[in-house]
XYZ file of C-alpha atoms in Angstrom:
672
model
C 54.302 62.354 92.642
C 51.855 59.900 94.227
C 48.223 61.051 93.985
C 47.045 59.076 97.044
C 48.299 58.842 100.638
C 47.650 56.433 103.504
C 46.860 58.148 106.810
C 46.381 57.013 110.399
C 44.655 59.014 113.140
C 44.925 59.159 116.915
C 41.811 57.016 117.428
C 41.336 53.575 119.067
C 41.013 51.560 115.846
C 43.070 48.351 115.915
C 41.722 46.526 112.855
C 42.214 48.291 109.476
C 43.419 51.607 110.985
C 44.710 53.031 107.651
C 42.610 55.467 105.552
C 43.409 56.649 102.015
C 43.138 60.311 100.914
C 43.891 62.286 97.760
C 46.815 64.717 97.543
C 46.211 68.237 98.951
C 45.801 71.154 96.527
C 49.338 72.514 97.084
C 50.930 69.091 96.590
C 52.857 69.288 99.903
C 51.833 65.936 101.427
C 54.577 63.334 101.914
C 55.361 60.340 104.111
C 56.368 61.495 107.599
C 54.305 64.701 107.647
C 51.234 65.578 109.679
C 48.191 66.760 107.737
C 44.661 67.985 108.433
C 41.994 65.809 106.819
C 38.229 65.204 107.137
C 37.516 62.235 109.413
C 33.833 61.500 109.905
C 32.185 64.824 110.711
C 35.393 66.373 112.039
C 38.678 67.586 110.679
C 41.541 65.809 112.432
C 45.328 65.590 112.428
C 46.424 62.609 110.349
C 49.867 61.035 110.004
C 51.034 60.138 106.490
C 52.512 56.621 106.622
C 52.379 55.574 102.964
C 51.677 56.598 99.384
C 50.039 54.812 96.457
C 49.481 55.374 92.744
C 46.030 53.709 92.721
C 43.075 53.759 95.112
C 42.784 50.713 97.424
C 41.116 47.671 95.774
C 37.347 48.028 95.596
C 37.338 51.768 96.352
C 36.239 54.206 93.639
C 38.377 57.294 93.077
C 35.355 59.554 93.558
C 34.779 58.220 97.073
C 38.224 59.307 98.244
C 38.377 62.631 100.106
C 41.263 65.073 99.749
C 43.760 66.164 102.396
C 42.801 69.733 103.413
C 46.261 71.053 104.313
C 49.729 69.944 105.366
C 51.015 70.877 108.854
C 54.772 70.278 108.497
C 57.228 71.761 106.006
C 59.606 68.816 106.561
C 58.870 65.218 107.544
C 58.998 64.747 111.326
C 59.000 60.935 111.300
C 60.394 58.268 108.966
C 59.860 54.617 108.041
C 61.796 53.437 111.118
C 59.361 55.401 113.320
C 56.412 53.864 111.447
C 57.835 50.369 111.962
C 58.289 51.071 115.694
C 54.705 52.382 115.907
C 53.460 49.188 114.237
C 55.329 47.108 116.816
C 53.896 49.190 119.702
C 50.364 48.906 118.286
C 50.751 45.131 117.959
C 52.384 44.502 121.332
C 50.307 46.909 123.428
C 47.042 46.191 121.567
C 46.232 49.772 120.541
C 45.605 51.691 117.317
C 48.532 52.438 114.983
C 47.593 56.131 115.007
C 47.520 56.115 118.830
C 51.028 54.630 118.897
C 52.429 57.158 116.412
C 50.756 60.087 118.208
C 52.411 59.025 121.481
C 55.816 58.904 119.825
C 56.025 62.280 118.102
C 55.494 65.734 119.624
C 52.490 67.912 118.971
C 53.064 71.627 118.333
C 52.534 74.059 115.516
C 54.127 73.912 112.076
C 57.829 73.117 112.196
C 59.833 74.953 109.555
C 63.019 73.803 107.906
C 65.292 75.930 110.148
C 65.152 75.159 113.872
C 64.821 78.009 116.371
C 68.293 78.190 117.951
C 66.987 80.063 120.999
C 65.078 76.949 121.995
C 68.264 74.906 122.534
C 68.192 73.270 125.960
C 71.903 73.590 126.651
C 74.478 76.406 126.621
C 76.075 77.067 123.246
C 79.582 75.924 124.240
C 82.134 74.377 121.849
C 80.968 71.022 120.534
C 83.967 69.082 121.868
C 83.263 66.669 124.726
C 84.330 68.415 127.953
C 87.509 67.079 129.540
C 86.026 67.162 133.062
C 85.530 63.394 133.329
C 86.168 61.933 136.780
C 88.826 59.301 137.457
C 87.332 55.815 137.408
C 87.731 53.097 140.027
C 88.833 49.593 138.984
C 85.198 48.427 139.099
C 84.065 51.333 136.916
C 86.886 50.706 134.411
C 85.912 47.034 134.170
C 82.211 47.887 133.662
C 82.994 50.521 131.019
C 85.304 48.155 129.125
C 82.539 45.525 128.983
C 79.958 48.017 127.710
C 82.077 49.529 124.928
C 83.932 46.357 123.892
C 83.838 45.754 120.151
C 81.924 42.668 119.052
C 82.048 40.870 115.691
C 79.605 42.290 113.092
C 76.372 40.478 113.211
C 76.732 39.259 116.790
C 73.903 40.491 119.036
C 75.048 42.529 122.036
C 73.186 41.485 125.205
C 71.786 44.223 127.459
C 74.080 45.293 130.313
C 72.983 46.067 133.875
C 75.046 48.352 136.085
C 74.073 47.081 139.538
C 75.621 49.340 142.134
C 74.890 50.748 145.558
C 73.805 54.385 145.614
C 76.812 56.674 145.215
C 78.981 54.041 143.517
C 79.465 56.062 140.332
C 76.949 54.623 137.870
C 76.399 58.030 136.249
C 80.090 58.462 135.410
C 80.165 55.038 133.715
C 77.044 55.993 131.731
C 78.638 59.289 130.622
C 81.956 57.655 129.673
C 80.093 55.039 127.619
C 78.152 57.863 125.922
C 81.421 59.676 125.102
C 82.884 56.524 123.559
C 79.787 55.938 121.420
C 79.708 59.563 120.248
C 83.422 59.335 119.293
C 82.406 56.399 117.060
C 80.071 58.821 115.236
C 76.918 57.413 116.836
C 74.244 58.919 119.097
C 72.844 58.282 122.576
C 69.490 58.279 124.407
C 69.797 58.779 128.190
C 66.548 58.016 130.048
C 65.759 59.140 133.604
C 62.535 58.219 135.443
C 60.868 61.619 135.669
C 61.175 65.331 134.953
C 62.443 66.120 138.487
C 65.600 64.102 137.689
C 65.944 65.563 134.195
C 67.136 68.876 135.670
C 70.182 67.449 137.474
C 71.100 64.959 134.740
C 70.627 67.551 131.977
C 72.907 69.933 133.858
C 75.693 67.338 134.031
C 75.237 66.298 130.402
C 75.073 69.931 129.255
C 78.428 70.668 130.901
C 79.989 67.544 129.424
C 78.570 67.599 125.894
C 77.562 71.207 125.139
C 75.262 71.999 122.177
C 75.230 68.446 120.793
C 72.901 67.607 123.720
C 69.148 68.197 124.027
C 66.312 67.409 126.422
C 62.850 66.095 125.586
C 60.069 65.916 128.148
C 56.350 66.578 128.521
C 56.945 69.653 130.709
C 58.227 71.574 127.678
C 55.774 73.602 125.630
C 54.583 71.769 122.473
C 56.365 74.289 120.245
C 59.673 74.008 122.137
C 59.441 70.224 122.089
C 58.807 70.184 118.353
C 61.744 72.532 117.738
C 64.043 70.226 119.692
C 62.630 67.243 117.787
C 63.550 68.911 114.472
C 67.090 69.652 115.781
C 67.466 66.012 116.802
C 66.167 64.663 113.481
C 68.531 66.967 111.536
C 71.565 65.255 113.107
C 72.592 68.383 115.006
C 72.010 66.590 118.346
C 73.988 63.507 119.386
C 72.728 62.864 122.927
C 69.161 63.260 124.216
C 68.217 63.161 127.906
C 64.676 62.881 129.205
C 62.032 60.732 130.879
C 59.932 57.944 129.321
C 58.928 59.616 126.036
C 62.566 60.458 125.151
C 62.944 56.787 124.157
C 61.358 57.848 120.834
C 63.948 60.578 120.098
C 64.616 60.509 116.302
C 68.406 60.302 116.563
C 70.386 59.292 113.507
C 72.755 56.324 113.850
C 71.649 55.322 117.365
C 74.493 53.590 119.216
C 73.516 53.489 122.913
C 70.392 53.649 125.090
C 70.875 54.228 128.832
C 68.035 53.564 131.312
C 68.948 55.087 134.681
C 66.951 53.901 137.751
C 65.508 51.094 135.595
C 63.270 49.856 138.422
C 61.128 52.978 138.445
C 57.402 52.568 137.707
C 57.182 55.894 135.868
C 58.835 54.274 132.836
C 55.421 52.685 132.224
C 52.843 54.919 130.518
C 49.512 55.348 132.302
C 47.652 56.270 129.098
C 47.067 54.502 125.782
C 49.366 53.178 124.454
C 50.447 51.814 127.815
C 54.028 51.169 126.721
C 57.013 50.523 128.986
C 60.114 52.501 127.998
C 62.304 49.494 128.870
C 60.472 47.282 126.359
C 60.591 49.991 123.671
C 64.307 50.551 124.357
C 64.950 46.823 123.957
C 63.067 46.890 120.656
C 64.975 49.936 119.349
C 68.307 48.472 120.443
C 67.538 45.172 118.687
C 66.446 46.853 115.431
C 69.337 49.358 115.265
C 72.160 47.267 116.749
C 72.559 49.808 119.576
C 73.867 48.840 123.006
C 71.385 48.921 125.904
C 72.658 49.706 129.411
C 70.386 49.791 132.458
C 71.290 50.673 136.019
C 69.911 50.837 139.554
C 70.722 50.072 143.171
C 67.366 48.263 143.321
C 66.624 46.560 139.975
C 63.097 45.546 139.039
C 62.284 41.939 139.928
C 62.036 41.167 136.193
C 65.541 42.503 135.501
C 66.974 40.735 138.548
C 65.624 37.377 137.357
C 67.170 37.870 133.905
C 70.508 38.739 135.543
C 70.290 35.665 137.779
C 69.491 33.292 134.888
C 71.618 34.458 131.942
C 71.697 30.943 130.469
C 67.933 30.480 130.448
C 65.726 30.363 127.359
C 64.946 34.022 127.944
C 67.480 36.567 126.777
C 69.900 37.162 129.653
C 71.270 40.464 130.942
C 74.995 40.890 131.655
C 75.382 42.095 135.247
C 78.168 44.579 136.051
C 78.712 45.214 139.779
C 79.744 48.454 141.508
C 80.157 47.692 145.212
C 81.966 50.727 146.658
C 80.874 54.280 147.334
C 83.131 56.905 145.815
C 83.864 60.439 147.123
C 84.724 59.170 150.622
C 81.208 58.032 151.469
C 80.117 54.771 153.038
C 76.729 53.027 153.006
C 74.741 54.751 155.767
C 73.727 53.199 159.067
C 70.014 52.398 158.703
C 67.953 52.096 161.873
C 64.307 50.933 161.899
C 62.291 52.666 164.640
C 58.757 51.720 165.693
C 56.172 54.514 165.592
C 54.029 52.775 168.191
C 53.401 54.932 171.281
C 54.894 57.989 169.523
C 53.039 61.268 169.973
C 53.012 63.225 166.736
C 54.962 62.314 163.598
C 58.569 62.308 164.787
C 60.118 59.733 167.108
C 62.633 60.770 169.773
C 65.381 59.035 167.777
C 64.639 61.066 164.615
C 64.443 64.364 166.545
C 67.798 63.654 168.198
C 69.479 62.918 164.851
C 68.022 66.060 163.215
C 69.443 68.097 166.115
C 72.861 66.371 165.915
C 72.985 66.842 162.108
C 72.258 70.578 162.450
C 74.984 70.935 165.101
C 77.463 69.395 162.643
C 76.427 71.998 160.036
C 75.043 69.268 157.771
C 71.616 68.705 156.140
C 68.623 66.402 156.605
C 66.040 65.014 154.180
C 62.653 63.915 155.542
C 60.672 61.678 153.215
C 56.982 60.785 153.256
C 55.164 59.543 150.181
C 51.913 61.266 151.078
C 51.122 64.949 150.639
C 48.514 66.998 152.463
C 48.009 67.404 156.232
C 46.004 64.307 157.230
C 44.380 61.668 155.084
C 41.687 59.708 156.917
C 38.443 61.182 158.341
C 36.798 58.754 160.737
C 33.988 58.950 163.323
C 34.716 56.934 166.480
C 31.027 56.903 167.344
C 29.390 55.489 164.198
C 32.355 54.563 161.970
C 31.561 57.123 159.226
C 34.430 57.765 156.762
C 34.652 60.851 154.571
C 35.249 59.685 150.997
C 35.283 61.400 147.613
C 31.839 61.463 146.022
C 33.388 60.634 142.632
C 36.056 58.091 143.696
C 36.215 55.234 146.197
C 39.109 56.814 148.133
C 39.422 58.851 151.324
C 39.752 62.614 151.107
C 43.024 64.179 152.260
C 42.888 67.274 154.467
C 45.010 70.172 153.152
C 45.299 72.665 155.999
C 46.786 75.418 153.803
C 43.678 75.278 151.577
C 41.249 74.598 154.415
C 39.699 71.798 152.365
C 39.574 68.022 152.113
C 40.773 67.072 148.618
C 40.634 63.943 146.444
C 44.058 63.246 144.931
C 42.488 61.315 142.046
C 39.891 63.709 140.617
C 40.439 66.982 142.495
C 36.998 67.078 144.198
C 37.149 69.041 147.479
C 34.915 70.010 150.422
C 35.261 72.041 153.605
C 35.884 69.442 156.351
C 32.848 68.923 158.628
C 33.121 70.131 162.239
C 31.023 67.176 163.422
C 30.229 63.761 161.953
C 27.806 64.276 159.030
C 26.171 60.914 159.842
C 25.514 61.034 163.610
C 26.579 64.530 164.688
C 29.280 63.239 167.031
C 32.198 65.537 167.824
C 34.420 62.462 168.150
C 35.173 62.624 164.450
C 38.093 64.034 162.534
C 41.188 63.417 160.444
C 43.990 61.096 161.447
C 47.178 59.921 159.747
C 49.714 62.444 158.499
C 50.980 63.949 155.280
C 53.869 66.248 154.363
C 51.914 69.348 155.435
C 51.530 68.047 158.996
C 55.203 67.008 159.104
C 56.163 70.523 157.979
C 54.150 72.012 160.841
C 55.616 69.675 163.480
C 59.214 70.086 162.270
C 58.746 73.869 162.195
C 57.468 73.811 165.796
C 60.230 71.476 167.001
C 63.137 73.141 165.168
C 62.152 76.804 164.668
C 65.807 77.803 164.225
C 66.345 75.545 161.173
C 65.588 76.461 157.564
C 62.884 74.084 156.304
C 61.369 73.680 152.844
C 58.711 71.284 151.524
C 58.895 69.778 148.011
C 55.734 68.000 146.890
C 53.101 68.368 144.169
C 51.419 71.171 146.151
C 54.540 73.340 146.459
C 56.297 72.687 143.144
C 53.480 73.381 140.688
C 55.091 76.556 139.370
C 57.468 75.924 136.451
C 61.052 75.692 137.638
C 60.158 75.742 141.352
C 61.407 72.208 142.059
C 64.703 72.873 140.262
C 65.088 76.094 142.282
C 64.434 74.266 145.589
C 66.959 71.545 144.750
C 69.573 74.147 143.728
C 69.120 76.077 147.004
C 69.347 72.833 148.997
C 72.504 71.742 147.151
C 74.070 75.159 147.839
C 73.379 74.740 151.576
C 70.564 77.291 151.837
C 68.124 74.778 153.388
C 68.758 72.705 156.530
C 65.836 70.293 156.211
C 64.260 69.277 152.895
C 60.896 67.601 153.388
C 59.323 65.904 150.396
C 57.533 63.101 148.654
C 58.920 60.692 146.043
C 60.517 63.531 144.074
C 63.318 63.875 146.680
C 63.968 60.113 146.884
C 65.443 59.295 143.503
C 68.843 59.712 141.938
C 69.586 63.138 143.441
C 73.088 63.830 144.720
C 73.527 66.251 147.638
C 76.997 66.426 149.230
C 75.823 68.014 152.504
C 73.228 65.411 153.481
C 74.054 63.395 156.612
C 70.582 62.282 157.712
C 67.564 60.834 155.932
C 64.370 60.300 157.900
C 61.689 58.056 156.384
C 58.664 59.380 158.305
C 56.409 56.389 157.591
C 57.940 53.515 155.632
C 54.824 51.375 155.218
C 52.476 53.731 153.319
C 52.465 51.391 150.301
C 52.756 48.005 152.024
C 49.032 47.505 152.641
C 48.064 48.105 148.992
C 46.387 45.121 147.263
C 49.083 44.822 144.584
C 51.638 42.048 144.159
C 54.394 44.655 143.673
C 53.741 46.417 147.036
C 56.737 44.845 148.846
C 59.049 45.498 145.872
C 58.068 49.188 145.770
C 58.460 49.625 149.530
C 61.886 47.948 149.569
C 63.092 49.961 146.579
C 61.889 53.292 147.960
C 63.588 52.811 151.348
C 66.898 51.776 149.763
C 66.729 54.617 147.240
C 65.909 57.346 149.765
C 68.520 55.953 152.163
C 71.044 56.414 149.368
C 70.764 60.195 149.694
C 72.585 60.053 153.087
C 76.348 60.293 153.614
C 77.371 60.190 149.972
C 80.563 62.191 150.642
C 81.230 61.376 154.331
C 81.349 58.048 156.193
C 78.788 59.059 158.861
C 75.476 58.873 156.953
C 72.449 57.912 159.008
C 68.939 56.821 158.066
C 66.031 56.575 160.511
C 63.181 54.440 159.126
C 59.988 55.050 161.118
C 57.438 52.263 160.748
C 54.348 50.676 162.251
C 55.561 47.287 160.944
C 59.214 47.007 162.046
C 59.252 43.224 161.490
C 57.971 43.233 157.915
C 60.558 41.458 155.697
C 60.550 44.229 153.062
C 61.436 46.782 155.765
C 63.982 44.671 157.680
C 65.820 43.696 154.475
C 65.780 47.293 153.176
C 67.280 48.495 156.476
C 69.972 45.809 156.195
C 70.552 46.767 152.518
C 70.076 43.055 151.819
C 69.255 43.244 148.115
C 70.191 39.623 147.376
C 68.078 38.329 150.284
C 65.067 40.428 149.344
C 65.065 39.305 145.718
C 65.557 35.638 146.625
C 62.524 35.743 148.937
C 60.416 37.859 146.582
C 61.120 35.627 143.573
C 60.251 32.508 145.586
C 56.924 34.081 146.586
C 56.139 35.277 143.037
C 56.861 31.804 141.655
C 54.584 30.185 144.246
C 51.760 32.671 143.555
C 52.321 32.551 139.754
C 52.937 36.260 139.302
C 55.491 38.046 137.062
C 58.271 37.423 136.243
C 57.148 33.768 136.219
C 53.995 34.628 134.285
C 52.838 37.447 132.002
C 49.687 39.510 132.533
C 47.236 41.374 130.297
C 44.728 43.442 132.236
C 41.332 44.522 130.892
C 39.621 47.369 132.756
C 36.023 48.417 132.091
C 34.908 51.966 132.970
C 31.293 53.137 133.072
C 29.277 55.862 134.821
C 26.663 53.329 136.015
C 27.785 50.302 138.083
C 25.225 48.050 136.335
C 26.744 48.838 132.924
C 30.258 48.151 134.209
C 29.117 44.818 135.723
C 27.295 43.752 132.555
C 30.264 44.649 130.340
C 32.902 42.860 132.459
C 30.703 39.759 132.768
C 30.218 39.713 128.988
C 33.992 40.083 128.510
C 34.631 37.178 130.912
C 32.102 35.009 129.063
C 33.831 35.765 125.739
C 37.262 35.072 127.265
C 36.416 31.729 128.858
C 36.615 29.474 125.739
C 39.521 31.429 124.215
C 42.049 31.080 127.057
C 45.114 28.984 126.082
C 45.937 25.820 128.040
C 48.935 27.388 129.779
C 46.901 30.417 130.925
C 44.081 31.325 133.296
C 41.784 34.242 134.133
C 41.667 36.309 137.329
C 38.253 37.900 137.820
C 35.942 39.401 136.789
C 36.125 41.648 139.849
C 35.832 45.235 141.015
C 39.162 47.081 140.792
C 40.839 47.736 144.176
C 39.992 51.411 143.604
C 36.446 50.762 142.422
C 35.475 54.304 141.389
C 37.655 57.074 139.940
C 36.203 60.390 138.796
C 32.669 58.998 138.775
C 33.618 55.980 136.664
C 32.920 52.523 138.096
C 35.880 50.229 137.381
C 35.909 46.466 136.865
C 38.811 44.241 135.807
C 39.635 40.924 134.177
C 43.244 39.708 134.090
C 44.667 37.145 131.669
C 47.643 35.294 133.121
C 49.893 32.952 131.134
C 53.392 31.485 130.909
C 54.300 33.326 127.711
C 53.107 36.461 125.941
C 52.695 34.800 122.512
C 49.553 32.729 123.195
C 48.238 35.337 125.649
C 48.440 38.044 122.958
C 46.502 35.938 120.487
C 43.760 35.270 123.036
C 43.535 38.950 124.016
C 43.167 40.063 120.376
C 40.427 37.485 119.734
C 38.581 38.505 122.912
C 38.736 42.213 121.984
C 37.575 41.584 118.414
C 34.441 39.742 119.591
C 33.807 42.172 122.454
C 34.004 45.224 120.141
C 31.244 43.917 117.876
C 28.491 44.141 120.466
C 30.011 46.685 122.821
C 27.875 48.961 124.993
C 28.924 52.400 123.702
C 28.515 53.898 127.185
C 31.342 51.746 128.537
C 35.068 52.081 127.896
C 37.576 49.222 127.690
C 41.243 49.771 128.624
C 43.866 47.123 127.916
C 47.211 47.045 129.720
C 49.893 44.580 128.590
C 52.463 43.860 131.354
C 50.747 46.134 133.927
C 52.960 47.531 136.704
C 49.995 48.370 138.958
C 46.758 46.495 139.595
C 44.995 49.204 141.642
């Protein structure tokens, strides 16, 4: 038994992140277990990643502290997990302990025997259910390509199931999963967020029974750890979940599915800022598993790789699904100008809601902005009511009677007159889901209306309950934010109304048009999935914007051709790679001094094929009282850019102002 163990901790240490400790008194420590050990003046959770017979060179045995106690009865990670964590730490420029902590669940001690009551799926027979749907010719062709046998040693390229909404991508995914499981292998099935996990988990639970499990951050730590132990034991063969499920410790991994690949929620907003697509590609490459992605609106990066399969970059094999199944047709999409409209609903949208109700069918109204109204402005002096901790406008929530910041939660009672000049010509304008709810309720009092946004679905299980009631026909109009736009399948929906299509178009981010286009096409896909009379009304203040006109025409090819041409001209991804440094500090002077110092360090270290954007204030300059500044490295390839970023961080760390915080984001999806 080794007397010494190498530990890493969830701390931002990139250089030399490994610390050596002596065996605990009970002799329970082992690679893959979590332990409690003294770290500085605290006792922290450490992760055992190695063992050694001798102390590290130059370290006396007496200077080595002992592990206090061991948390896990059995190892919860293995050498493959450690290797993946090392790759994440290297690629995303974070600490090894931070990477490992993001991969494995927290939770109390996990025993050897998993708690069976915590299983996510009904305890049906383990055979794959025979309720598979008949496949179209296109689906058969796609499935055959995905599961085709290849000679041992030959790398399998990633596949992309590019199909209009309602064309049967899910059934191809499930059939591919069945085939892989019959081979004795296992499957990870990723969905963008927890709201989609419910519907996908339901389908997978019916098809696969107790060999399936879910993993997501909405589960309690203990439940998540129990599922993790079930998965590691080999009892589970298919795992469904959002971003973090990409780390599921399945044995003999054979297939990774990324549904709605374009979605920004696959990118982590906290350190390590990993993208599940990149991690999935890494896992697939290291295990020999197949990788299948799918969407009606691929990311621009994926589209470029599908368009140029013979390029130096690794290509993606595109598999097309062009027809809607179940009797549906692509809906008629009509852009309608909001100019000169009183209130939130145009005459065209009101008429279609009325017609849909008369037919006994359902409507979805979509607006990606919650609250009642979002912009307080004085016509007399120009005063704007902003958060005192963030450089954003407050949103009025009528149900709470307060103006709330959606970034930090700060709230105030809205002023009755302008706080600056006393004018009564001041108040909130713009509209959110709360205002839409009020207007729809007034206009259609006889219809059953329900709102689904972050304000109404906070209670555990409430979103799933709303979606179940809507699917069963108990709601006539479902009004919601992004959570009703993605991947959900409702047979009764005839009409989708996009209340304001251009909420994201004015944002200072090079992906604004891509997000707007994708969201319109995705939400439009909820209409007419089972009948040929689906209708979408897209209300907009910018009816001639190319992103909106092409989305309404469902012109995916045209949009991507134009967007790629613009990205190439402006030298933005996918034609370049970005690494973004963000400085946070309570005082603006500290933030300015730190970002200027970082820029000065960066200047001589930038490779020839790269440049620097900034230093500059972030588009959202203050969040939660922290002043934010950014510096962006831009280069042709990630290799030289990575080297420069590491060198910059190493020098910066040596003289860093301890009252500032540096964030690093490799391949950022947002620059706000």
